[in-house]
Amino acid sequence: MTDRTAPVASPDLFTHQSSEVEKALEYRFLADLTAMLLMRGIPFEILRPDVDARGHDLVIEAGGVLRHIQLKGLGEGGRRSDFTLHQGLTSRPSACVIATVYDRATLQPTGYRWLGGPPGFPIRPLGERPAYHARGARTERPDHRTVRLSQFDRVETMGDLVDRLFGSVNVAEIAA
């Protein structure tokens, strides 16, 4: 059933209020993730850096697995073909990048894209494609690489994403 009273996003929202859209997607991601962890009985902690200087937006520990996570947004039907990522992610244990795929009319998540390894393993090297500043002089961004979207795996549900993030966590083992 469709909610006919639900507001529909203006096309200007994605260019003039991109920071707000990014935060809305982050809050929704955290709400969905923490709900899934709670329903599975997995204890967790979430840390947020005050400064995003090394490429991660969140640090989440759940079921004994520590993840440094970079969040991205990906509008359905958009033309985006790559992401700029900080090389610092490669030095973090179990770092990963999660792109929330969302409906541009409603900001509802419709799936995810995943770049990372299994719990306990580092993210693979980001490659050698340099990243450039988007505004002003188009100079190279040190310590950043451009990674093609085709290198990301599709993940359909939050449950599947939790499995990728934290593996098959046995709640009885955590309690012991």
Short mmCIF file of C-alpha atoms in Angstrom, two decimals:
data_model
loop_
_atom_site.label_atom_id
_atom_site.label_comp_id
_atom_site.label_asym_id
_atom_site.label_seq_id
_atom_site.Cartn_x
_atom_site.Cartn_y
_atom_site.Cartn_z
CA MET A 1 0.00 0.00 0.00
CA THR A 2 1.36 3.44 -0.93
CA ASP A 3 1.12 6.35 1.48
CA ARG A 4 -0.36 9.11 -0.70
CA THR A 5 0.42 11.73 1.92
CA ALA A 6 4.14 10.97 1.96
CA PRO A 7 6.23 13.87 0.68
CA VAL A 8 8.19 13.41 -2.52
CA ALA A 9 11.76 14.72 -2.66
CA SER A 10 12.52 17.72 -4.83
CA PRO A 11 15.27 17.21 -7.44
CA ASP A 12 17.13 20.15 -5.84
CA LEU A 13 17.40 18.17 -2.59
CA PHE A 14 20.29 16.10 -3.91
CA THR A 15 22.38 19.05 -5.07
CA HIS A 16 21.59 21.75 -2.52
CA GLN A 17 21.06 19.64 0.58
CA SER A 18 23.39 16.70 -0.01
CA SER A 19 24.75 16.82 3.56
CA GLU A 20 21.24 16.52 4.95
CA VAL A 21 20.43 13.62 2.62
CA GLU A 22 23.66 11.90 3.70
CA LYS A 23 22.73 12.29 7.39
CA ALA A 24 19.18 11.04 6.81
CA LEU A 25 20.59 7.93 5.10
CA GLU A 26 23.08 7.44 7.95
CA TYR A 27 20.36 7.66 10.62
CA ARG A 28 18.14 5.24 8.69
CA PHE A 29 21.09 2.85 8.24
CA LEU A 30 21.84 2.94 11.97
CA ALA A 31 18.17 2.47 12.91
CA ASP A 32 17.82 -0.55 10.62
CA LEU A 33 21.18 -2.04 11.64
CA THR A 34 20.63 -1.65 15.39
CA ALA A 35 17.11 -3.06 15.10
CA MET A 36 18.50 -6.15 13.33
CA LEU A 37 21.26 -6.58 15.93
CA LEU A 38 18.75 -6.23 18.78
CA MET A 39 16.38 -8.74 17.19
CA ARG A 40 19.24 -11.22 16.82
CA GLY A 41 20.35 -10.66 20.42
CA ILE A 42 23.80 -9.46 19.39
CA PRO A 43 25.40 -6.95 21.79
CA PHE A 44 26.92 -3.94 20.05
CA GLU A 45 28.58 -0.56 20.47
CA ILE A 46 28.64 2.29 17.96
CA LEU A 47 31.35 4.94 17.91
CA ARG A 48 31.42 8.04 15.71
CA PRO A 49 34.61 9.97 15.05
CA ASP A 50 34.44 13.72 15.57
CA VAL A 51 36.70 14.11 12.56
CA ASP A 52 36.43 12.04 9.38
CA ALA A 53 40.14 12.17 8.55
CA ARG A 54 40.89 8.49 7.85
CA GLY A 55 37.93 7.44 5.76
CA HIS A 56 35.45 5.96 8.20
CA ASP A 57 32.14 7.39 9.41
CA LEU A 58 31.40 4.78 12.07
CA VAL A 59 33.12 2.17 14.16
CA ILE A 60 30.81 -0.65 15.19
CA GLU A 61 31.67 -3.57 17.43
CA ALA A 62 29.16 -6.39 17.46
CA GLY A 63 29.59 -9.96 18.55
CA GLY A 64 33.33 -9.51 19.01
CA VAL A 65 33.89 -8.09 15.50
CA LEU A 66 35.17 -4.53 15.09
CA ARG A 67 34.26 -2.73 11.82
CA HIS A 68 35.42 0.66 10.55
CA ILE A 69 32.68 1.67 8.11
CA GLN A 70 32.59 4.30 5.38
CA LEU A 71 29.00 5.11 4.37
CA LYS A 72 27.96 6.25 0.91
CA GLY A 73 24.63 6.94 -0.76
CA LEU A 74 23.55 5.75 -4.18
CA GLY A 75 20.31 6.99 -5.69
CA GLU A 76 18.44 4.42 -7.77
CA GLY A 77 18.71 5.19 -11.44
CA GLY A 78 21.57 7.62 -10.89
CA ARG A 79 24.62 7.88 -13.12
CA ARG A 80 27.24 7.39 -10.41
CA SER A 81 29.85 4.85 -11.49
CA ASP A 82 32.50 5.25 -8.78
CA PHE A 83 33.29 6.45 -5.27
CA THR A 84 36.21 8.34 -3.77
CA LEU A 85 37.66 6.46 -0.80
CA HIS A 86 40.43 7.30 1.67
CA GLN A 87 43.45 4.98 1.66
CA GLY A 88 43.33 5.00 5.48
CA LEU A 89 40.59 2.36 5.29
CA THR A 90 43.16 -0.21 4.19
CA SER A 91 45.02 0.11 7.49
CA ARG A 92 41.95 -0.56 9.65
CA PRO A 93 41.00 -4.06 10.75
CA SER A 94 37.87 -5.27 8.97
CA ALA A 95 37.21 -1.91 7.29
CA CYS A 96 34.44 -1.79 4.72
CA VAL A 97 32.40 0.57 2.57
CA ILE A 98 28.61 0.36 2.49
CA ALA A 99 26.57 2.27 -0.07
CA THR A 100 22.88 2.52 0.73
CA VAL A 101 20.90 2.32 -2.50
CA TYR A 102 17.80 4.46 -2.05
CA ASP A 103 14.65 5.54 -3.85
CA ARG A 104 15.25 9.17 -4.83
CA ALA A 105 11.56 10.05 -4.42
CA THR A 106 11.24 8.80 -0.83
CA LEU A 107 14.79 8.25 0.50
CA GLN A 108 13.74 4.67 1.38
CA PRO A 109 16.59 2.13 1.20
CA THR A 110 16.13 -0.44 -1.57
CA GLY A 111 19.38 -2.38 -1.12
CA TYR A 112 23.06 -1.99 -0.44
CA ARG A 113 26.44 -2.20 -2.14
CA TRP A 114 29.36 -3.74 -0.23
CA LEU A 115 33.12 -3.42 -0.48
CA GLY A 116 35.01 -5.31 2.20
CA GLY A 117 36.22 -8.65 3.39
CA PRO A 118 34.93 -11.19 5.87
CA PRO A 119 35.02 -10.32 9.58
CA GLY A 120 38.62 -10.13 10.75
CA PHE A 121 40.07 -9.48 7.30
CA PRO A 122 41.12 -6.09 5.88
CA ILE A 123 39.51 -4.45 2.90
CA ARG A 124 41.35 -5.18 -0.33
CA PRO A 125 43.67 -2.52 -1.79
CA LEU A 126 41.73 0.37 -3.32
CA GLY A 127 43.78 0.45 -6.51
CA GLU A 128 45.79 3.19 -8.15
CA ARG A 129 43.08 5.37 -9.74
CA PRO A 130 43.68 8.82 -8.24
CA ALA A 131 40.82 10.93 -6.90
CA TYR A 132 40.47 14.63 -7.67
CA HIS A 133 38.92 17.60 -5.87
CA ALA A 134 35.42 18.22 -7.19
CA ARG A 135 35.44 21.98 -6.63
CA GLY A 136 37.95 24.61 -7.67
CA ALA A 137 41.19 23.54 -9.27
CA ARG A 138 40.92 19.89 -10.25
CA THR A 139 43.97 18.77 -8.29
CA GLU A 140 44.67 15.27 -7.07
CA ARG A 141 43.52 14.38 -3.56
CA PRO A 142 46.39 12.79 -1.66
CA ASP A 143 45.59 9.49 0.07
CA HIS A 144 42.33 9.07 -1.88
CA ARG A 145 41.50 6.60 -4.63
CA THR A 146 38.61 6.28 -7.05
CA VAL A 147 36.94 2.87 -6.87
CA ARG A 148 34.44 1.71 -9.49
CA LEU A 149 30.96 0.76 -8.37
CA SER A 150 31.37 -2.49 -10.32
CA GLN A 151 33.86 -3.61 -7.61
CA PHE A 152 31.07 -3.51 -5.00
CA ASP A 153 28.86 -6.54 -4.33
CA ARG A 154 25.08 -6.19 -4.29
CA VAL A 155 23.45 -6.95 -0.95
CA GLU A 156 19.66 -7.07 -0.94
CA THR A 157 18.66 -6.89 2.73
CA MET A 158 19.86 -5.56 6.06
CA GLY A 159 19.93 -9.15 7.36
CA ASP A 160 22.35 -10.13 4.58
CA LEU A 161 24.42 -7.02 5.33
CA VAL A 162 24.64 -7.89 9.05
CA ASP A 163 25.86 -11.37 8.06
CA ARG A 164 28.61 -9.79 5.92
CA LEU A 165 29.56 -7.33 8.64
CA PHE A 166 29.64 -9.63 11.64
CA GLY A 167 29.39 -13.17 10.30
CA SER A 168 27.19 -15.83 11.79
CA VAL A 169 27.22 -14.75 15.39
CA ASN A 170 26.18 -17.41 17.88
CA VAL A 171 24.47 -15.51 20.72
CA ALA A 172 25.09 -18.42 23.15
CA GLU A 173 28.86 -18.07 22.57
CA ILE A 174 28.70 -14.31 23.29
CA ALA A 175 26.87 -14.88 26.58
CA ALA A 176 29.37 -17.50 27.73
#
